[in-house]
């Protein structure tokens, strides 16, 4: 029969083992707390926190969850494509950060769907035409409900003429680049509005050629 250890020896061994484990746990906890204070915890309260997302972007993300539960296929396709495009843009020098920029993306996506629908129609694929048109309807719904102010061509012409007059009063040569900058730059007449740069450029050219 194996010899039995004295009870006093076993108690002493367990006490020393528990003491070592406690010290090790304390050292680990202290190290972990130090890392947290020097890293994540401070960053969470820093002034460099990411800006709040645009209201329309937040709506799209919320609607994606609703569409998934409702199994709304056209809306799911649109929302996934648009949100993926926003994510990709965030990795470039031209991120999509405002409702106006998001509306421009929605319009661009709708144009692509319309072109695809036209091609499918020419090929006699009515099923695919309906698929694209259903997505266009979803895109137009979000554009209409975005709250971003639209500007028609008549208003654009008036704005271009007003900017030309302002530049002339300032003694600045009203070249196309200067007019575009004053219209689309921060605080400009078209800042934050639903308008496409290509359309603005065309109107500016037309107004400038007429005045010349």
PDB file of C-alpha atoms in Angstrom:
ATOM      1  CA  UNK A   1       0.000   0.000   0.000  1.00  0.00           C
ATOM      2  CA  UNK A   2       1.329   3.464  -0.930  1.00  0.00           C
ATOM      3  CA  UNK A   3       2.350   5.739   1.911  1.00  0.00           C
ATOM      4  CA  UNK A   4      -0.128   8.514   2.711  1.00  0.00           C
ATOM      5  CA  UNK A   5       1.132  12.091   2.925  1.00  0.00           C
ATOM      6  CA  UNK A   6       0.477  14.008   6.119  1.00  0.00           C
ATOM      7  CA  UNK A   7      -2.563  16.265   6.055  1.00  0.00           C
ATOM      8  CA  UNK A   8      -0.449  19.265   7.065  1.00  0.00           C
ATOM      9  CA  UNK A   9       1.842  18.752   4.019  1.00  0.00           C
ATOM     10  CA  UNK A  10      -1.123  18.587   1.587  1.00  0.00           C
ATOM     11  CA  UNK A  11      -2.641  21.760   3.050  1.00  0.00           C
ATOM     12  CA  UNK A  12       0.645  23.615   2.781  1.00  0.00           C
ATOM     13  CA  UNK A  13       1.115  22.521  -0.853  1.00  0.00           C
ATOM     14  CA  UNK A  14      -2.413  23.623  -1.858  1.00  0.00           C
ATOM     15  CA  UNK A  15      -1.963  26.985  -0.143  1.00  0.00           C
ATOM     16  CA  UNK A  16       1.308  27.670  -1.981  1.00  0.00           C
ATOM     17  CA  UNK A  17      -0.238  26.579  -5.333  1.00  0.00           C
ATOM     18  CA  UNK A  18      -3.290  28.801  -4.841  1.00  0.00           C
ATOM     19  CA  UNK A  19      -1.073  31.735  -3.900  1.00  0.00           C
ATOM     20  CA  UNK A  20       0.998  31.342  -7.089  1.00  0.00           C
ATOM     21  CA  UNK A  21      -2.164  31.148  -9.266  1.00  0.00           C
ATOM     22  CA  UNK A  22      -3.573  34.267  -7.589  1.00  0.00           C
ATOM     23  CA  UNK A  23      -0.370  36.232  -8.217  1.00  0.00           C
ATOM     24  CA  UNK A  24      -0.269  35.105 -11.857  1.00  0.00           C
ATOM     25  CA  UNK A  25      -3.918  36.109 -12.376  1.00  0.00           C
ATOM     26  CA  UNK A  26      -3.250  39.509 -10.804  1.00  0.00           C
ATOM     27  CA  UNK A  27      -0.245  40.135 -13.067  1.00  0.00           C
ATOM     28  CA  UNK A  28      -2.263  39.129 -16.174  1.00  0.00           C
ATOM     29  CA  UNK A  29      -5.185  41.329 -15.174  1.00  0.00           C
ATOM     30  CA  UNK A  30      -2.874  44.289 -14.568  1.00  0.00           C
ATOM     31  CA  UNK A  31      -1.190  43.798 -17.949  1.00  0.00           C
ATOM     32  CA  UNK A  32      -4.575  43.515 -19.723  1.00  0.00           C
ATOM     33  CA  UNK A  33      -5.884  46.663 -18.019  1.00  0.00           C
ATOM     34  CA  UNK A  34      -2.762  48.580 -19.028  1.00  0.00           C
ATOM     35  CA  UNK A  35      -3.175  47.531 -22.653  1.00  0.00           C
ATOM     36  CA  UNK A  36      -6.825  48.560 -22.625  1.00  0.00           C
ATOM     37  CA  UNK A  37      -6.062  51.983 -21.172  1.00  0.00           C
ATOM     38  CA  UNK A  38      -3.311  52.654 -23.691  1.00  0.00           C
ATOM     39  CA  UNK A  39      -5.349  51.450 -26.668  1.00  0.00           C
ATOM     40  CA  UNK A  40      -8.980  50.700 -27.218  1.00  0.00           C
ATOM     41  CA  UNK A  41     -10.467  52.510 -24.229  1.00  0.00           C
ATOM     42  CA  UNK A  42      -8.787  55.799 -25.108  1.00  0.00           C
ATOM     43  CA  UNK A  43      -9.602  55.515 -28.812  1.00  0.00           C
ATOM     44  CA  UNK A  44     -13.290  55.038 -28.027  1.00  0.00           C
ATOM     45  CA  UNK A  45     -13.431  58.451 -26.390  1.00  0.00           C
ATOM     46  CA  UNK A  46     -11.014  60.290 -28.668  1.00  0.00           C
ATOM     47  CA  UNK A  47     -12.043  63.297 -30.751  1.00  0.00           C
ATOM     48  CA  UNK A  48     -11.136  61.372 -33.922  1.00  0.00           C
ATOM     49  CA  UNK A  49     -14.247  59.182 -33.769  1.00  0.00           C
ATOM     50  CA  UNK A  50     -15.868  58.422 -37.122  1.00  0.00           C
ATOM     51  CA  UNK A  51     -18.634  60.862 -38.142  1.00  0.00           C
ATOM     52  CA  UNK A  52     -22.239  59.724 -37.945  1.00  0.00           C
ATOM     53  CA  UNK A  53     -23.491  58.132 -41.175  1.00  0.00           C
ATOM     54  CA  UNK A  54     -25.763  60.092 -43.493  1.00  0.00           C
ATOM     55  CA  UNK A  55     -29.497  59.649 -42.660  1.00  0.00           C
ATOM     56  CA  UNK A  56     -30.236  57.985 -46.006  1.00  0.00           C
ATOM     57  CA  UNK A  57     -27.372  55.530 -45.530  1.00  0.00           C
ATOM     58  CA  UNK A  58     -28.705  54.592 -42.083  1.00  0.00           C
ATOM     59  CA  UNK A  59     -32.140  54.020 -43.624  1.00  0.00           C
ATOM     60  CA  UNK A  60     -30.718  51.755 -46.322  1.00  0.00           C
ATOM     61  CA  UNK A  61     -28.939  49.636 -43.739  1.00  0.00           C
ATOM     62  CA  UNK A  62     -32.091  49.354 -41.658  1.00  0.00           C
ATOM     63  CA  UNK A  63     -34.204  48.502 -44.691  1.00  0.00           C
ATOM     64  CA  UNK A  64     -31.775  45.730 -45.630  1.00  0.00           C
ATOM     65  CA  UNK A  65     -32.690  43.836 -42.469  1.00  0.00           C
ATOM     66  CA  UNK A  66     -36.387  44.364 -43.138  1.00  0.00           C
ATOM     67  CA  UNK A  67     -36.024  43.182 -46.740  1.00  0.00           C
ATOM     68  CA  UNK A  68     -34.181  40.056 -45.589  1.00  0.00           C
ATOM     69  CA  UNK A  69     -36.993  39.159 -43.208  1.00  0.00           C
ATOM     70  CA  UNK A  70     -39.640  39.889 -45.865  1.00  0.00           C
ATOM     71  CA  UNK A  71     -37.638  38.075 -48.583  1.00  0.00           C
ATOM     72  CA  UNK A  72     -38.090  41.114 -50.838  1.00  0.00           C
ATOM     73  CA  UNK A  73     -35.742  40.035 -53.652  1.00  0.00           C
ATOM     74  CA  UNK A  74     -35.671  43.264 -55.757  1.00  0.00           C
ATOM     75  CA  UNK A  75     -35.041  45.432 -52.704  1.00  0.00           C
ATOM     76  CA  UNK A  76     -32.386  43.053 -51.401  1.00  0.00           C
ATOM     77  CA  UNK A  77     -30.485  43.170 -54.705  1.00  0.00           C
ATOM     78  CA  UNK A  78     -30.599  46.979 -54.772  1.00  0.00           C
ATOM     79  CA  UNK A  79     -29.624  47.514 -51.136  1.00  0.00           C
ATOM     80  CA  UNK A  80     -26.763  45.027 -51.221  1.00  0.00           C
ATOM     81  CA  UNK A  81     -25.368  46.564 -54.409  1.00  0.00           C
ATOM     82  CA  UNK A  82     -25.635  50.143 -53.148  1.00  0.00           C
ATOM     83  CA  UNK A  83     -24.187  49.408 -49.703  1.00  0.00           C
ATOM     84  CA  UNK A  84     -21.321  47.457 -51.304  1.00  0.00           C
ATOM     85  CA  UNK A  85     -20.602  50.440 -53.572  1.00  0.00           C
ATOM     86  CA  UNK A  86     -20.547  52.762 -50.545  1.00  0.00           C
ATOM     87  CA  UNK A  87     -18.135  50.424 -48.763  1.00  0.00           C
ATOM     88  CA  UNK A  88     -15.832  50.280 -51.779  1.00  0.00           C
ATOM     89  CA  UNK A  89     -15.907  54.070 -52.120  1.00  0.00           C
ATOM     90  CA  UNK A  90     -14.906  54.431 -48.460  1.00  0.00           C
ATOM     91  CA  UNK A  91     -11.556  52.848 -49.351  1.00  0.00           C
ATOM     92  CA  UNK A  92     -10.840  55.475 -52.013  1.00  0.00           C
ATOM     93  CA  UNK A  93     -10.107  59.201 -52.031  1.00  0.00           C
ATOM     94  CA  UNK A  94     -13.772  59.901 -52.903  1.00  0.00           C
ATOM     95  CA  UNK A  95     -15.931  58.339 -50.161  1.00  0.00           C
ATOM     96  CA  UNK A  96     -19.705  58.673 -50.218  1.00  0.00           C
ATOM     97  CA  UNK A  97     -20.504  60.596 -47.037  1.00  0.00           C
ATOM     98  CA  UNK A  98     -23.602  62.705 -47.704  1.00  0.00           C
ATOM     99  CA  UNK A  99     -27.191  62.101 -48.761  1.00  0.00           C
ATOM    100  CA  UNK A 100     -26.570  64.059 -51.963  1.00  0.00           C
ATOM    101  CA  UNK A 101     -23.658  61.788 -52.895  1.00  0.00           C
ATOM    102  CA  UNK A 102     -25.744  58.743 -52.071  1.00  0.00           C
ATOM    103  CA  UNK A 103     -28.603  59.981 -54.253  1.00  0.00           C
ATOM    104  CA  UNK A 104     -26.110  60.425 -57.107  1.00  0.00           C
ATOM    105  CA  UNK A 105     -25.075  56.785 -56.613  1.00  0.00           C
ATOM    106  CA  UNK A 106     -28.722  55.674 -56.635  1.00  0.00           C
ATOM    107  CA  UNK A 107     -29.316  57.524 -59.906  1.00  0.00           C
ATOM    108  CA  UNK A 108     -26.172  56.023 -61.431  1.00  0.00           C
ATOM    109  CA  UNK A 109     -27.307  52.544 -60.409  1.00  0.00           C
ATOM    110  CA  UNK A 110     -30.762  53.192 -61.885  1.00  0.00           C
ATOM    111  CA  UNK A 111     -29.207  54.255 -65.202  1.00  0.00           C
ATOM    112  CA  UNK A 112     -27.182  51.047 -65.303  1.00  0.00           C
ATOM    113  CA  UNK A 113     -30.328  49.000 -64.638  1.00  0.00           C
ATOM    114  CA  UNK A 114     -32.197  50.897 -67.359  1.00  0.00           C
ATOM    115  CA  UNK A 115     -29.434  50.180 -69.872  1.00  0.00           C
ATOM    116  CA  UNK A 116     -29.517  46.502 -68.910  1.00  0.00           C
ATOM    117  CA  UNK A 117     -33.324  46.449 -69.281  1.00  0.00           C
ATOM    118  CA  UNK A 118     -33.053  47.954 -72.768  1.00  0.00           C
ATOM    119  CA  UNK A 119     -30.561  45.284 -73.790  1.00  0.00           C
ATOM    120  CA  UNK A 120     -32.728  42.480 -72.404  1.00  0.00           C
ATOM    121  CA  UNK A 121     -35.762  43.936 -74.176  1.00  0.00           C
ATOM    122  CA  UNK A 122     -33.892  43.909 -77.477  1.00  0.00           C
ATOM    123  CA  UNK A 123     -32.956  40.277 -76.836  1.00  0.00           C
ATOM    124  CA  UNK A 124     -36.570  39.321 -76.130  1.00  0.00           C
ATOM    125  CA  UNK A 125     -35.914  38.507 -72.469  1.00  0.00           C
ATOM    126  CA  UNK A 126     -39.055  39.923 -70.887  1.00  0.00           C
ATOM    127  CA  UNK A 127     -38.382  38.128 -67.601  1.00  0.00           C
ATOM    128  CA  UNK A 128     -35.069  39.917 -67.145  1.00  0.00           C
ATOM    129  CA  UNK A 129     -36.591  43.219 -68.244  1.00  0.00           C
ATOM    130  CA  UNK A 130     -39.121  42.999 -65.414  1.00  0.00           C
ATOM    131  CA  UNK A 131     -36.351  42.119 -62.966  1.00  0.00           C
ATOM    132  CA  UNK A 132     -34.369  45.244 -63.859  1.00  0.00           C
ATOM    133  CA  UNK A 133     -37.433  47.473 -63.871  1.00  0.00           C
ATOM    134  CA  UNK A 134     -38.464  46.260 -60.425  1.00  0.00           C
ATOM    135  CA  UNK A 135     -35.030  47.292 -59.157  1.00  0.00           C
ATOM    136  CA  UNK A 136     -35.348  50.685 -60.865  1.00  0.00           C
ATOM    137  CA  UNK A 137     -38.627  51.269 -59.030  1.00  0.00           C
ATOM    138  CA  UNK A 138     -36.908  50.590 -55.704  1.00  0.00           C
ATOM    139  CA  UNK A 139     -34.061  52.976 -56.564  1.00  0.00           C
ATOM    140  CA  UNK A 140     -36.479  55.722 -57.611  1.00  0.00           C
ATOM    141  CA  UNK A 141     -38.405  55.236 -54.377  1.00  0.00           C
ATOM    142  CA  UNK A 142     -35.286  55.975 -52.332  1.00  0.00           C
ATOM    143  CA  UNK A 143     -34.359  58.974 -54.474  1.00  0.00           C
ATOM    144  CA  UNK A 144     -37.855  60.435 -54.084  1.00  0.00           C
ATOM    145  CA  UNK A 145     -37.852  59.926 -50.327  1.00  0.00           C
ATOM    146  CA  UNK A 146     -34.290  61.106 -49.733  1.00  0.00           C
ATOM    147  CA  UNK A 147     -35.228  64.677 -48.874  1.00  0.00           C
ATOM    148  CA  UNK A 148     -32.407  65.931 -51.092  1.00  0.00           C
ATOM    149  CA  UNK A 149     -33.511  68.966 -53.120  1.00  0.00           C
ATOM    150  CA  UNK A 150     -33.578  68.456 -56.884  1.00  0.00           C
ATOM    151  CA  UNK A 151     -32.684  71.209 -59.345  1.00  0.00           C
ATOM    152  CA  UNK A 152     -34.107  71.355 -62.871  1.00  0.00           C
ATOM    153  CA  UNK A 153     -32.291  72.736 -65.917  1.00  0.00           C
ATOM    154  CA  UNK A 154     -34.093  76.085 -65.871  1.00  0.00           C
ATOM    155  CA  UNK A 155     -32.976  76.649 -62.269  1.00  0.00           C
ATOM    156  CA  UNK A 156     -29.464  75.572 -63.200  1.00  0.00           C
ATOM    157  CA  UNK A 157     -29.264  78.158 -65.962  1.00  0.00           C
ATOM    158  CA  UNK A 158     -30.383  80.893 -63.560  1.00  0.00           C
ATOM    159  CA  UNK A 159     -27.754  79.813 -61.040  1.00  0.00           C
ATOM    160  CA  UNK A 160     -24.987  79.765 -63.668  1.00  0.00           C
ATOM    161  CA  UNK A 161     -25.891  83.267 -64.814  1.00  0.00           C
ATOM    162  CA  UNK A 162     -25.963  84.510 -61.215  1.00  0.00           C
ATOM    163  CA  UNK A 163     -22.523  83.023 -60.544  1.00  0.00           C
ATOM    164  CA  UNK A 164     -21.131  84.633 -63.692  1.00  0.00           C
ATOM    165  CA  UNK A 165     -22.393  87.999 -62.483  1.00  0.00           C
ATOM    166  CA  UNK A 166     -20.866  87.453 -59.034  1.00  0.00           C
ATOM    167  CA  UNK A 167     -17.487  86.539 -60.508  1.00  0.00           C
ATOM    168  CA  UNK A 168     -17.573  89.560 -62.811  1.00  0.00           C
ATOM    169  CA  UNK A 169     -18.318  91.814 -59.829  1.00  0.00           C
ATOM    170  CA  UNK A 170     -15.327  90.308 -58.029  1.00  0.00           C
ATOM    171  CA  UNK A 171     -13.119  90.957 -61.038  1.00  0.00           C
ATOM    172  CA  UNK A 172     -12.616  87.237 -61.675  1.00  0.00           C
ATOM    173  CA  UNK A 173     -12.566  85.821 -65.187  1.00  0.00           C
ATOM    174  CA  UNK A 174     -15.697  83.647 -65.301  1.00  0.00           C
ATOM    175  CA  UNK A 175     -14.100  80.586 -66.870  1.00  0.00           C
ATOM    176  CA  UNK A 176     -15.864  77.259 -66.764  1.00  0.00           C
ATOM    177  CA  UNK A 177     -13.689  75.904 -63.955  1.00  0.00           C
ATOM    178  CA  UNK A 178     -14.339  78.929 -61.769  1.00  0.00           C
ATOM    179  CA  UNK A 179     -18.093  78.746 -62.353  1.00  0.00           C
ATOM    180  CA  UNK A 180     -18.196  75.001 -61.577  1.00  0.00           C
ATOM    181  CA  UNK A 181     -16.166  75.492 -58.401  1.00  0.00           C
ATOM    182  CA  UNK A 182     -18.452  78.277 -57.172  1.00  0.00           C
ATOM    183  CA  UNK A 183     -21.549  76.211 -57.925  1.00  0.00           C
ATOM    184  CA  UNK A 184     -20.453  72.838 -56.536  1.00  0.00           C
ATOM    185  CA  UNK A 185     -17.902  73.793 -53.886  1.00  0.00           C
ATOM    186  CA  UNK A 186     -18.638  73.831 -50.143  1.00  0.00           C
ATOM    187  CA  UNK A 187     -21.326  76.417 -49.477  1.00  0.00           C
ATOM    188  CA  UNK A 188     -22.014  76.786 -53.208  1.00  0.00           C
ATOM    189  CA  UNK A 189     -25.480  77.101 -54.702  1.00  0.00           C
ATOM    190  CA  UNK A 190     -25.557  73.392 -55.581  1.00  0.00           C
ATOM    191  CA  UNK A 191     -23.807  72.061 -52.498  1.00  0.00           C
ATOM    192  CA  UNK A 192     -25.893  69.233 -51.007  1.00  0.00           C
ATOM    193  CA  UNK A 193     -28.451  69.235 -53.841  1.00  0.00           C
ATOM    194  CA  UNK A 194     -29.495  66.403 -56.127  1.00  0.00           C
ATOM    195  CA  UNK A 195     -27.660  67.325 -59.300  1.00  0.00           C
ATOM    196  CA  UNK A 196     -25.235  65.543 -61.607  1.00  0.00           C
ATOM    197  CA  UNK A 197     -21.913  67.139 -62.451  1.00  0.00           C
ATOM    198  CA  UNK A 198     -22.210  66.142 -66.109  1.00  0.00           C
ATOM    199  CA  UNK A 199     -25.522  68.003 -66.367  1.00  0.00           C
ATOM    200  CA  UNK A 200     -24.083  71.045 -64.588  1.00  0.00           C
ATOM    201  CA  UNK A 201     -21.083  71.070 -66.935  1.00  0.00           C
ATOM    202  CA  UNK A 202     -23.364  70.914 -69.975  1.00  0.00           C
ATOM    203  CA  UNK A 203     -25.534  73.786 -68.740  1.00  0.00           C
ATOM    204  CA  UNK A 204     -22.477  75.905 -67.903  1.00  0.00           C
ATOM    205  CA  UNK A 205     -21.128  75.370 -71.431  1.00  0.00           C
ATOM    206  CA  UNK A 206     -24.476  76.269 -72.971  1.00  0.00           C
ATOM    207  CA  UNK A 207     -24.827  79.459 -70.921  1.00  0.00           C
ATOM    208  CA  UNK A 208     -21.256  80.534 -71.557  1.00  0.00           C
ATOM    209  CA  UNK A 209     -21.506  79.900 -75.305  1.00  0.00           C
ATOM    210  CA  UNK A 210     -24.756  81.861 -75.482  1.00  0.00           C
ATOM    211  CA  UNK A 211     -23.253  84.803 -73.615  1.00  0.00           C
ATOM    212  CA  UNK A 212     -20.187  84.747 -75.838  1.00  0.00           C
TER     213      UNK A 212
END
